[in-house]
Each structure stands twice: as structure tokens, then as C-alpha cells.
Coordinates of C-alpha atoms in Angstrom, one line a residue:
Chain A
X1 CA 111.3 79.5 98.3
X2 CA 114.7 80.9 97.8
X3 CA 116.3 82.8 100.6
X4 CA 118.6 85.6 99.5
X5 CA 119.4 84.5 96.0
X6 CA 122.3 85.8 93.9
X7 CA 122.9 89.5 94.5
X8 CA 122.9 91.9 91.7
X9 CA 126.3 92.9 90.4
X10 CA 128.1 94.8 93.1
X11 CA 128.6 98.5 92.5
X12 CA 131.5 99.9 94.5
X13 CA 130.2 102.7 96.6
X14 CA 132.3 105.2 98.4
X15 CA 132.5 105.2 102.1
X16 CA 132.4 102.3 104.5
X17 CA 128.9 101.2 103.4
X18 CA 130.1 98.6 100.9
X19 CA 129.2 95.0 101.8
X20 CA 130.3 91.8 100.5
X21 CA 132.4 89.0 101.7
X22 CA 135.9 87.5 101.6
X23 CA 138.3 88.4 98.8
X24 CA 136.3 91.2 97.2
X25 CA 136.1 92.9 100.6
X26 CA 139.8 92.6 101.0
X27 CA 140.3 94.0 97.5
X28 CA 138.0 96.9 98.2
X29 CA 140.0 97.6 101.3
X30 CA 143.3 97.5 99.5
X31 CA 142.1 99.7 96.6
X32 CA 140.8 102.3 98.9
X33 CA 143.7 102.5 101.4
X34 CA 146.2 101.9 98.6
X35 CA 145.1 105.1 96.8
X36 CA 145.4 107.1 100.1
X37 CA 148.9 105.7 100.6
X38 CA 149.9 106.7 97.1
X39 CA 148.6 110.2 97.7
X40 CA 150.5 110.4 100.9
X41 CA 153.7 109.3 99.2
X42 CA 153.3 111.8 96.4
X43 CA 152.8 114.6 98.9
X44 CA 155.9 113.4 100.8
X45 CA 158.0 113.5 97.7
X46 CA 156.6 116.8 96.4
X47 CA 157.0 118.5 99.8
X48 CA 160.6 117.4 100.2
X49 CA 161.4 118.5 96.6
X50 CA 159.8 122.0 96.9
X51 CA 160.6 122.4 100.6
X52 CA 157.9 124.9 101.1
X53 CA 157.4 125.9 104.7
X54 CA 153.6 125.9 104.1
X55 CA 153.4 122.3 103.0
X56 CA 155.6 120.2 105.3
X57 CA 156.1 116.5 104.4
X58 CA 153.5 114.0 105.6
X59 CA 155.9 112.2 107.7
X60 CA 156.6 115.3 109.8
X61 CA 152.9 116.1 110.1
X62 CA 152.2 112.6 111.3
X63 CA 155.1 112.9 113.8
X64 CA 153.7 116.1 115.1
X65 CA 150.2 114.6 115.2
X66 CA 151.5 111.7 117.4
X67 CA 153.3 114.1 119.6
X68 CA 150.3 116.3 120.1
X69 CA 147.8 113.6 120.9
X70 CA 149.6 110.5 122.1
X71 CA 151.9 109.8 125.1
X72 CA 153.6 106.7 126.3
X73 CA 151.8 107.1 129.7
X74 CA 149.3 104.3 130.3
X75 CA 147.8 106.2 133.2
X76 CA 146.2 108.6 130.8
X77 CA 145.2 105.9 128.3
X78 CA 148.2 107.0 126.1
X79 CA 146.5 110.3 125.4
X80 CA 147.9 113.7 126.1
X81 CA 146.4 116.5 128.1
X82 CA 145.4 118.2 124.9
X83 CA 142.8 115.5 124.2
X84 CA 140.9 116.6 127.3
X85 CA 141.4 120.4 126.7
X86 CA 140.9 120.5 123.0
X87 CA 139.4 117.3 121.4
X88 CA 136.8 116.6 124.0
X89 CA 135.2 120.1 124.0
X90 CA 135.0 120.1 120.3
X91 CA 133.5 116.6 120.2
X92 CA 131.1 117.6 122.9
X93 CA 129.9 120.6 121.0
X94 CA 129.6 118.6 117.8
X95 CA 127.7 115.7 119.3
X96 CA 125.6 118.0 121.6
X97 CA 124.4 120.2 118.7
X98 CA 123.8 117.3 116.4
X99 CA 121.9 115.3 119.0
X100 CA 119.6 118.2 119.8
X101 CA 119.0 118.7 116.0
X102 CA 118.2 115.0 115.5
X103 CA 115.7 114.8 118.3
X104 CA 114.1 118.2 117.4
X105 CA 114.1 117.4 113.7
X106 CA 112.5 114.0 114.1
X107 CA 109.8 115.2 116.5
X108 CA 108.9 118.2 114.4
X109 CA 109.3 116.3 111.2
X110 CA 106.8 113.6 112.3
X111 CA 104.3 116.3 113.3
X112 CA 104.7 118.1 110.0
X113 CA 104.7 114.9 108.0
X114 CA 101.4 113.8 109.4
X115 CA 99.6 117.1 109.1
X116 CA 99.4 118.7 105.6
X117 CA 97.8 121.8 107.0
X118 CA 100.5 122.5 109.5
X119 CA 103.2 121.7 107.0
X120 CA 101.6 124.2 104.6
X121 CA 102.1 127.0 107.1
X122 CA 105.5 126.0 108.3
X123 CA 107.3 124.7 105.2
X124 CA 108.0 128.1 103.6
X125 CA 109.6 129.2 106.8
X126 CA 111.8 126.1 106.9
X127 CA 112.9 126.5 103.4
X128 CA 113.9 130.1 104.0
X129 CA 115.6 129.4 107.3
X130 CA 117.7 126.6 105.8
X131 CA 118.7 128.7 102.9
X132 CA 120.7 131.0 105.2
X133 CA 124.3 130.1 105.4
X134 CA 124.8 129.3 109.1
X135 CA 128.1 131.1 109.6
X136 CA 126.3 134.3 108.7
X137 CA 124.4 133.9 111.9
X138 CA 127.4 133.7 114.1
X139 CA 127.2 137.4 115.0
X140 CA 123.6 137.0 116.1
X141 CA 124.2 133.9 118.1
X142 CA 127.2 135.7 119.6
X143 CA 125.1 138.6 120.7
X144 CA 122.3 136.4 122.1
X145 CA 124.4 133.6 123.7
X146 CA 127.9 135.0 124.2
X147 CA 131.0 133.0 123.0
X148 CA 130.5 130.0 125.2
X149 CA 129.4 126.4 124.4
X150 CA 125.7 127.4 124.4
X151 CA 126.4 129.6 121.4
X152 CA 128.3 126.9 119.5
X153 CA 125.9 124.1 120.3
X154 CA 122.9 126.2 119.4
X155 CA 124.5 127.3 116.1
X156 CA 125.4 123.7 115.2
X157 CA 121.8 122.5 116.1
X158 CA 120.3 125.3 114.0
X159 CA 122.5 124.6 111.1
X160 CA 122.0 120.9 110.9
X161 CA 118.3 120.5 112.0
X162 CA 117.0 121.1 108.5
X163 CA 118.4 118.0 106.8
X164 CA 116.9 115.8 109.6
X165 CA 113.6 117.7 109.6
X166 CA 113.0 117.6 105.8
X167 CA 114.0 114.0 105.5
X168 CA 111.8 113.0 108.4
X169 CA 108.8 114.8 106.8
X170 CA 109.5 113.0 103.6
X171 CA 109.9 109.7 105.3
X172 CA 106.7 110.0 107.3
X173 CA 104.8 111.0 104.2
X174 CA 106.0 107.9 102.4
X175 CA 104.5 105.5 104.9
X176 CA 102.6 102.8 103.1
X177 CA 98.8 103.4 103.4
X178 CA 98.3 99.6 103.6
X179 CA 100.6 99.5 106.6
X180 CA 98.5 102.1 108.3
X181 CA 95.3 100.2 107.3
X182 CA 96.8 97.0 108.7
X183 CA 97.4 98.9 112.0
X184 CA 93.7 99.9 112.0
X185 CA 92.5 96.4 111.3
X186 CA 94.6 95.0 114.2
X187 CA 93.5 97.7 116.5
X188 CA 96.9 99.3 117.1
X189 CA 97.1 102.1 119.7
X190 CA 98.4 105.5 118.6
X191 CA 101.8 104.8 120.2
X192 CA 102.0 101.5 118.5
X193 CA 101.3 103.1 115.1
X194 CA 104.0 105.7 115.8
X195 CA 106.7 103.5 117.1
X196 CA 105.8 100.4 115.3
X197 CA 104.9 101.7 111.8
X198 CA 105.6 105.3 111.2
X199 CA 109.1 105.6 112.7
X200 CA 110.5 102.3 111.2
X201 CA 109.0 103.2 107.8
X202 CA 110.7 106.6 107.9
X203 CA 114.0 105.4 109.5
X204 CA 115.9 105.0 106.2
X205 CA 115.2 108.6 105.2
X206 CA 115.8 109.8 108.8
X207 CA 119.2 108.2 108.7
X208 CA 120.0 109.8 105.4
X209 CA 119.2 113.1 107.0
X210 CA 121.3 112.3 110.1
X211 CA 124.3 111.5 107.9
X212 CA 124.1 114.8 106.0
X213 CA 123.7 116.6 109.3
X214 CA 126.7 115.0 110.9
X215 CA 129.1 116.2 108.2
X216 CA 127.6 119.7 108.3
X217 CA 127.8 119.7 112.1
X218 CA 131.6 119.1 111.8
X219 CA 132.0 122.1 109.5
X220 CA 130.0 124.4 111.7
X221 CA 131.8 123.2 114.8
X222 CA 135.1 124.2 113.3
X223 CA 133.9 127.5 112.0
X224 CA 132.4 128.5 115.3
X225 CA 135.6 127.6 117.1
X226 CA 137.6 129.6 114.6
X227 CA 135.4 132.6 115.0
X228 CA 135.1 132.7 118.7
X229 CA 136.7 130.4 121.2
X230 CA 139.6 129.7 123.6
X231 CA 140.0 126.0 123.1
X232 CA 139.0 123.3 120.6
X233 CA 140.3 121.9 117.4
X234 CA 139.2 124.8 115.2
X235 CA 140.7 127.3 117.6
X236 CA 144.0 125.4 117.6
X237 CA 144.2 125.3 113.9
X238 CA 143.5 129.0 113.5
X239 CA 146.0 130.0 116.3
X240 CA 148.6 127.7 114.9
X241 CA 148.3 129.3 111.5
X242 CA 148.4 132.8 112.8
X243 CA 151.6 132.0 114.8
X244 CA 153.2 130.1 111.9
X245 CA 153.1 126.8 113.7
X246 CA 152.3 125.1 110.4
X247 CA 152.9 121.6 111.6
X248 CA 150.4 122.1 114.4
X249 CA 147.9 123.5 111.9
X250 CA 148.3 120.4 109.6
X251 CA 148.1 118.1 112.5
X252 CA 144.8 119.7 113.5
X253 CA 143.5 119.4 109.9
X254 CA 144.5 115.7 109.9
X255 CA 142.6 115.2 113.2
X256 CA 139.5 116.8 111.7
X257 CA 139.6 114.5 108.7
X258 CA 140.0 111.4 110.9
X259 CA 137.2 112.6 113.2
X260 CA 134.8 113.1 110.3
X261 CA 135.7 109.8 108.8
X262 CA 135.3 107.9 112.1
X263 CA 132.0 109.5 113.1
X264 CA 130.5 108.9 109.7
X265 CA 131.7 105.3 109.8
X266 CA 130.1 104.8 113.2
X267 CA 126.8 106.2 112.1
X268 CA 126.9 104.1 108.9
X269 CA 127.4 101.0 111.1
X270 CA 124.4 101.9 113.2
X271 CA 122.3 102.7 110.2
X272 CA 123.4 99.4 108.6
X273 CA 122.0 97.5 111.6
X274 CA 118.8 99.4 112.1
X275 CA 117.7 99.6 108.4
X276 CA 119.1 96.3 107.2
X277 CA 115.5 95.3 106.4
X278 CA 115.2 98.2 104.0
X279 CA 117.9 97.0 101.6
X280 CA 116.8 93.5 101.9
X281 CA 113.2 94.4 101.1
X282 CA 114.4 96.4 98.1
X283 CA 116.6 93.8 96.7
X284 CA 113.9 91.4 97.7
X285 CA 113.3 88.0 96.2
X286 CA 109.9 86.9 95.2
Chain B
X1 CA 67.4 98.9 111.8
X2 CA 64.1 97.3 112.8
X3 CA 63.3 94.5 115.2
X4 CA 62.6 92.1 112.3
X5 CA 66.0 92.9 110.8
X6 CA 67.8 91.8 114.0
X7 CA 65.4 88.9 114.2
X8 CA 66.4 87.6 110.8
X9 CA 70.1 88.0 111.4
X10 CA 70.2 85.4 114.1
X11 CA 72.8 82.8 113.0
X12 CA 74.2 85.3 110.6
X13 CA 77.6 86.7 111.7
X14 CA 77.7 89.5 109.2
X15 CA 74.6 91.3 107.9
X16 CA 74.7 93.9 105.2
X17 CA 71.7 96.1 104.6
X18 CA 71.2 98.5 101.8
X19 CA 75.0 99.2 101.5
X20 CA 75.9 101.8 98.9
X21 CA 78.9 104.0 98.3
X22 CA 79.4 107.0 96.1
X23 CA 82.8 108.7 95.7
X24 CA 81.9 112.4 95.6
X25 CA 84.0 115.0 93.9
X26 CA 84.6 116.2 90.4
X27 CA 84.5 112.7 89.0
X28 CA 81.5 111.5 91.0
X29 CA 81.5 107.8 90.9
X30 CA 78.9 105.4 92.3
X31 CA 81.0 102.3 93.2
X32 CA 78.3 100.3 95.0
X33 CA 74.6 100.5 94.1
X34 CA 72.9 98.5 96.7
X35 CA 74.1 95.4 98.5
X36 CA 72.0 93.2 100.8
X37 CA 73.4 89.9 102.0
X38 CA 74.4 87.9 105.0
X39 CA 77.3 85.8 105.9
X40 CA 76.2 82.9 108.2
X41 CA 78.4 82.0 111.1
X42 CA 81.0 79.4 110.1
X43 CA 80.3 79.7 106.4
X44 CA 82.7 80.3 103.5
X45 CA 81.2 82.9 101.2
X46 CA 82.9 83.9 98.0
X47 CA 82.2 87.2 96.1
X48 CA 83.0 87.2 92.5
X49 CA 82.4 89.8 89.8
X50 CA 83.7 91.4 86.6
X51 CA 86.7 93.6 87.0
X52 CA 85.8 97.1 88.2
X53 CA 82.8 95.9 90.3
X54 CA 83.8 97.9 93.4
X55 CA 85.1 94.9 95.3
X56 CA 87.7 96.8 97.1
X57 CA 85.3 99.6 98.0
X58 CA 82.9 97.0 99.3
X59 CA 85.5 95.3 101.5
X60 CA 86.7 98.6 102.9
X61 CA 83.1 99.5 103.8
X62 CA 82.4 96.0 105.3
X63 CA 85.5 96.1 107.5
X64 CA 84.9 99.6 108.8
X65 CA 88.0 101.0 107.2
X66 CA 85.7 103.3 105.2
X67 CA 82.3 104.7 106.0
X68 CA 79.7 103.8 103.4
X69 CA 77.4 106.5 102.0
X70 CA 74.3 104.4 102.6
X71 CA 73.3 101.4 104.5
X72 CA 74.5 99.5 107.5
X73 CA 76.9 96.7 108.2
X74 CA 76.3 94.6 111.3
X75 CA 78.7 92.1 112.9
X76 CA 76.9 90.0 115.5
X77 CA 74.0 92.5 115.4
X78 CA 76.3 95.4 116.3
X79 CA 76.6 98.1 113.8
X80 CA 80.1 98.5 112.4
X81 CA 81.9 101.8 113.0
X82 CA 85.6 101.5 112.6
X83 CA 87.2 98.1 112.4
X84 CA 85.6 95.7 114.9
X85 CA 87.8 93.5 117.1
X86 CA 86.3 90.3 115.7
X87 CA 87.3 91.0 112.2
X88 CA 90.6 90.6 110.4
X89 CA 91.6 91.3 106.8
X90 CA 94.1 89.6 104.5
X91 CA 95.0 92.0 101.7
X92 CA 96.0 91.2 98.2
X93 CA 99.2 93.1 98.4
X94 CA 101.0 91.1 101.1
X95 CA 104.3 92.9 100.4
X96 CA 102.8 96.2 101.5
X97 CA 100.8 94.7 104.3
X98 CA 103.5 92.8 106.1
X99 CA 106.1 94.9 108.0
X100 CA 109.5 94.4 106.3
X101 CA 111.4 95.6 109.4
X102 CA 109.9 92.7 111.5
X103 CA 110.7 89.0 111.2
X104 CA 107.9 86.6 110.3
X105 CA 107.4 85.8 114.0
X106 CA 107.6 89.5 114.8
X107 CA 104.9 90.3 112.3
X108 CA 102.6 87.7 113.9
X109 CA 103.5 88.8 117.4
X110 CA 102.8 92.4 116.5
X111 CA 99.0 91.9 116.5
X112 CA 98.9 90.2 119.9
X113 CA 98.1 92.3 122.9
X114 CA 101.1 92.8 125.2
X115 CA 99.3 93.2 128.4
X116 CA 96.7 90.5 128.5
X117 CA 98.9 87.7 127.3
X118 CA 101.8 86.1 129.1
X119 CA 105.0 85.6 127.0
X120 CA 104.4 81.9 127.0
X121 CA 100.9 82.4 125.7
X122 CA 102.2 84.7 123.0
X123 CA 104.9 82.2 122.0
X124 CA 102.4 79.4 121.8
X125 CA 100.0 81.5 119.7
X126 CA 102.7 82.5 117.3
X127 CA 103.8 78.9 116.9
X128 CA 100.3 77.6 116.4
X129 CA 99.5 80.2 113.8
X130 CA 102.7 79.6 111.8
X131 CA 102.2 75.9 112.1
X132 CA 98.7 76.2 110.7
X133 CA 100.0 77.8 107.5
X134 CA 103.0 75.5 107.2
X135 CA 105.6 78.0 108.2
X136 CA 106.8 76.5 111.5
X137 CA 110.5 77.1 111.6
X138 CA 110.4 80.3 109.5
X139 CA 109.7 82.6 112.4
X140 CA 113.2 84.2 112.3
X141 CA 113.2 84.9 108.6
X142 CA 112.2 88.3 107.2
X143 CA 109.1 88.4 104.9
X144 CA 111.2 89.6 102.0
X145 CA 113.3 86.5 102.2
X146 CA 110.3 84.5 101.3
X147 CA 108.4 83.8 98.1
X148 CA 105.1 85.6 97.4
X149 CA 103.1 82.6 98.4
X150 CA 105.0 82.2 101.6
X151 CA 104.5 85.9 102.4
X152 CA 100.8 85.6 102.0
X153 CA 100.9 82.6 104.4
X154 CA 102.5 84.9 106.9
X155 CA 99.7 87.4 106.4
X156 CA 97.2 84.6 107.0
X157 CA 99.0 83.4 110.1
X158 CA 99.0 87.0 111.4
X159 CA 95.3 87.2 110.9
X160 CA 94.8 83.8 112.6
X161 CA 96.8 84.8 115.6
X162 CA 94.5 87.7 116.1
X163 CA 91.7 85.2 116.6
X164 CA 88.9 87.0 114.7
X165 CA 85.4 85.6 114.2
X166 CA 85.5 86.5 110.6
X167 CA 88.2 86.9 108.1
X168 CA 87.8 89.1 105.0
X169 CA 90.1 88.2 102.2
X170 CA 90.7 90.7 99.3
X171 CA 91.8 88.7 96.2
X172 CA 94.5 87.2 98.4
X173 CA 95.9 84.8 95.8
X174 CA 95.7 87.1 92.8
X175 CA 99.5 87.6 92.6
X176 CA 100.9 84.1 93.1
X177 CA 101.4 81.4 90.5
X178 CA 98.7 78.8 89.7
X179 CA 100.3 76.0 91.7
X180 CA 100.9 78.0 94.8
X181 CA 97.4 79.3 94.4
X182 CA 96.0 75.8 94.6
X183 CA 98.1 75.1 97.7
X184 CA 96.9 78.2 99.4
X185 CA 93.3 77.5 98.5
X186 CA 93.5 74.1 100.3
X187 CA 95.3 75.8 103.1
X188 CA 92.4 78.1 103.6
X189 CA 90.0 75.2 103.7
X190 CA 92.0 73.4 106.3
X191 CA 92.5 76.6 108.3
X192 CA 88.8 77.2 108.2
X193 CA 88.1 73.8 109.7
X194 CA 90.8 74.0 112.2
X195 CA 89.8 77.4 113.6
X196 CA 86.1 77.2 112.8
X197 CA 86.5 80.5 111.0
X198 CA 83.9 82.4 109.0
X199 CA 85.4 83.6 105.8
X200 CA 84.3 86.2 103.2
X201 CA 86.5 85.7 100.2
X202 CA 86.6 88.2 97.3
X203 CA 88.1 87.0 94.0
X204 CA 88.2 87.4 90.3
X205 CA 88.6 83.8 89.7
X206 CA 85.3 81.9 89.1
X207 CA 86.7 78.4 89.7
X208 CA 88.3 79.5 92.9
X209 CA 85.1 81.0 94.1
X210 CA 83.2 77.8 93.5
X211 CA 85.9 75.5 94.7
X212 CA 86.2 77.2 98.1
X213 CA 82.8 78.4 99.0
X214 CA 79.5 77.3 100.5
X215 CA 77.9 80.2 98.7
X216 CA 78.9 82.4 95.9
X217 CA 77.6 85.9 95.4
X218 CA 77.9 87.3 91.9
X219 CA 78.3 91.0 91.6
X220 CA 77.4 93.3 88.8
X221 CA 79.6 96.0 87.4
X222 CA 79.7 99.4 89.3
X223 CA 77.4 100.6 90.7
X224 CA 77.4 97.0 92.0
X225 CA 74.5 95.0 93.1
X226 CA 74.1 91.3 93.7
X227 CA 73.1 89.5 90.5
X228 CA 72.8 86.1 92.1
X229 CA 73.4 84.2 95.3
X230 CA 74.3 80.6 94.5
X231 CA 74.6 77.8 97.1
X232 CA 77.4 75.4 96.4
X233 CA 76.6 71.9 97.6
X234 CA 79.7 70.2 96.5
X235 CA 80.9 67.5 98.8
X236 CA 83.6 68.3 101.4
X237 CA 86.5 67.8 101.8
X238 CA 87.2 69.3 98.4
X239 CA 89.9 68.0 96.2
X240 CA 91.8 70.0 93.6
X241 CA 91.3 67.3 91.0
X242 CA 88.1 65.5 91.9
X243 CA 86.0 68.5 92.9
X244 CA 87.0 70.4 89.7
X245 CA 85.9 67.5 87.5
X246 CA 82.6 67.1 89.4
X247 CA 79.6 67.7 87.0
X248 CA 78.0 70.1 89.6
X249 CA 81.2 72.1 89.8
X250 CA 81.4 72.4 86.0
X251 CA 77.8 73.4 85.8
X252 CA 78.1 76.0 88.6
X253 CA 81.2 77.6 87.2
X254 CA 79.7 77.8 83.7
X255 CA 76.6 79.4 85.1
X256 CA 78.6 82.0 87.0
X257 CA 80.9 82.6 84.0
X258 CA 77.8 83.2 81.8
X259 CA 76.4 85.7 84.3
X260 CA 79.7 87.6 84.5
X261 CA 80.1 87.7 80.8
X262 CA 76.6 89.1 80.5
X263 CA 77.5 91.7 83.0
X264 CA 80.6 92.7 81.1
X265 CA 78.9 92.9 77.7
X266 CA 75.8 94.6 78.9
X267 CA 77.4 98.0 79.4
X268 CA 80.6 97.3 77.7
X269 CA 81.5 100.8 76.4
X270 CA 80.9 102.5 79.7
X271 CA 83.7 101.1 81.8
X272 CA 83.3 104.0 84.2
X273 CA 79.6 105.0 84.2
X274 CA 79.2 108.8 84.2
X275 CA 77.3 110.4 86.9
X276 CA 73.5 110.3 86.3

């Protein structure tokens, strides 16, 4: 018996999903952040050389970024008022819409994945609905739900539910027949089959859907705020641009980048924990 | 069926009467012709046959995973509809039968009822089952961290923890190497004694069928019927070396090998018999 023998040669994957230990991890880290640092320096030099008002140097963007979002006041956890008025509403819409989409997508996906007949009726509708670019629906959501948070959350949920839904259907359909037979042999209840076999089997695919959904949710959040809003990161960027506060605009864009990166990293960490067995079983030793 | 049928099945744990199965459809295929046999309580019965003799179909019908076209299966005199509580199966494909998202201990624990057992009872049952298959101390590993033979041990432990009266085994050692196979065979013999289990063991391997069993049933090709029922009176406990060189063992295995060869050559060109 050999427990976890030599791993296959490591392929460097983008994003924070790369595993490995010690020195190679450190090297990965250096390579990835080093490249970003070089890009930043190039920008800095080019911006100072051309001195275009539209592309300020990185150092000034960072400075403005710090000004906008951080204070020296420990009473407010070193964060400015703007975090509450702009970042939190955006984050709330993003996560609200995404969570609704995940729950709805998984529930509906399981139902459709288990019933071929039902799926036969519904799938054409799904494929049509998901082909519509969500921003095109802003006017309709606007008419139906106004310009408040309901509109934005619903739009985000609508836009991102498809990836979760289709992945869940796929995942549920790929449950091993022998696992289900095993459940029957050992007299599992329906709930036990669902939570104990179907959901874990489908979880790697569900997580893949959730990750795609999360990045789309960020996009839709920004678009909806740019189209109709009175606060939020997207609103701030568009207003800054219209009033020639270009540093503010760039600081907002930087914040969005960081936000997307951090959220994705968090989700990847959760996924890593929950579906660790999946990679192990794939690389499996026997 | 009739009173006499139930009368005869006293002492028999599993009774199969007139079992037959036909896969309908465009490629109609009669997998099982007619099977009648019994598995006495506490016995070890092997079923051996040429490849393509409908063994998997038979096991699925016997266990209630599938409804046979004809005939009845009785466990303890009760007709089998759906998988009965007193029956457990160990599948050939352990890697698709064990749950990779659960640890070894978690896989065993999964078949134990949550309500009617206290946590202590559950823990004791898991420990006992893993100990019986020589995996005490591996409870926290994942199945995929173990070798094939070890994984099949986990599947056996899981079936044992369920406390069935009868265990059906579908070519359980077909995909492990010869040495591991011998170990697992002896493991089954010791497990059977320790838990007083009735075992119905389906295999391709003639030596294995004789080595393990009290009785060997030889199947024909599909549509399968029973060609012979051979009682094995080799002394117990059996020994991988001594038993296999016993004159009676050699005679029995040759006899069965001859029957199976005759089966395979008889209708050699028709691997899949066309519908009549």
C-alpha cells in the first residue's frame, strides 16, 4: 500500500489554485507577483514619460486609492466612510445576486438532472435565456423593479444562474450508477441519497459553475451600477470619468480588480477544501 | 409459490425458483434461461461459469436491484422485491462503489443507521468491521489513498458493518493481483467464520470457486442454466498451499474446468445468441 506516491509533474496553473510545497511555492509566488510588479513599473515609467492626463502613474493611483478607502482612524477600522457608502452596497448586491443564483441553480439543476423528461421541456428555454446578454435586459428590469437594489440583485441573479444551473445538471447526471446502487443496497433514504451521494458527486462541477458565476456577477454588478444608481463602485467610476476625476476612476478600477481577485481566491479556497477528495481520487494511487 | 416449496426451503436462506431474465428491446437478449437453486444458511456457495453467462444480471435479480422477467427469489421465505435489509453486496468495481468523498471510517459509518445506534455503538461497530478486514488504524485515510486490495477490504468491512444475513459478492477479487487475491480469499473464509455469514460468491476463477466454497454451481452460457451443482468436501480450515495440492481439489477443479470448456465450445460462434 502506498499512500500518495509521487505526484505527476506539476503544471503551473493560473490563479491561486496551484498547490505544492516549500521552495516551488515560493518561486511560483515570486514569478506571479514579480510579473505584476514589472508591469506596474513599466506603466509608471511610460505614464511619467508621456504625461497623459488619462493615464496617470501607478504611484498616484495607489496614493489616491489609499486616500479614498483608508484612514488612520482606528475607530472605523482604518476604513473611510466611502467603504460603507460605496463598497458595501456593491458587495451586497454582488453577493446577494450570486447567492440567490447559486441556491436556485443548484435546486433546479438537481431536479432537471434527475428527470430527463422535465429537462427535455426546460432545456431549450434555458439555452435561449442564457444566450441573451444580460445588460440588454437592464431596461426591462428597470421598468419592472425600478432602479433600486432589487433590480440589480435580480439582474445579477438572472445573469449568473445559468452557469450554476447547467453545471449542476451535468454534475447530477454524471453520478456513478454504482454509487446509487450502493445506496439502494444499504437502504439509504431519499434525503441520504441526495445529500450523501448526489450532492457530493456533483460538487466539483457545481463549484466550477459557481466560479464562472462569480466573475460574471462582478461584471453585471458594475454594469448595473453604471447604468442606474446613486452609489456603488460602478457608479463612482462612471461619475469620476464624466467629471474628469481620472485618478478616482483608476482607483475604482483598481478596487474592482482587487475585489474580483480576492473573491475568486476565497471561493477557490473553499472549493479546495470541499472537493479535495476529487483531485485525490483522480490522481489516485492503486 | 406452493406450500411444498416453502416446506423445502427450511434451512435454506436464499431460494431461487424458475428465475429467468430477458432484456427486451431491439436487441432482445435472454440473459438467464432458468435457474433453480438454494443457498443454505451459513454456507459458502460459489457460482462459476464461462464469460458472458449472465452472472451480473443474475446477481442484480437475486439482490432485488432488478426485477427478473420470470421466477421468484425468496430470502427466509419472503419474496424479494427491492433490496432486502438482510442482504449486502460487494461489487467488483470497488473504486466506483466506495464513496471517494468519505474516509474509510466514513464509508463504513455511512451504512449504519443514525437513529437506532448510539455514537459508542457506531464507533465500536466501525472498529470491529475494520479490524476484521485488517484495516484497523486506516479509518482516517481516504479510499483512493489505498491500494486496490485495500479498497476492496473497505467495501467488505462496510458490508460487514451492515450486519446482513447473506453477502453477495460479484467477482470481488477480479481486479487485484494474484497475491492480494489469495490474501483476500483467506480473509473471506475467516470473516465468514467470525460473523457466521452466508456467502454467495460469483467468480470467473475455477480454483477460487473450489477453494472457498462448500458448493459450486456451474453455469452455462446465456441464456444461463445450472449445468452442475458440486459439493466440495475439502477439509477446513483451508490452506492456500495444502488445499490446492489436495487430490480432491485437483479432481474437482479439473471436472469443473472441463464442464466450462464444453460450455464455451458447444456454441462457440454464437457469443450473443440471437433471439429465437
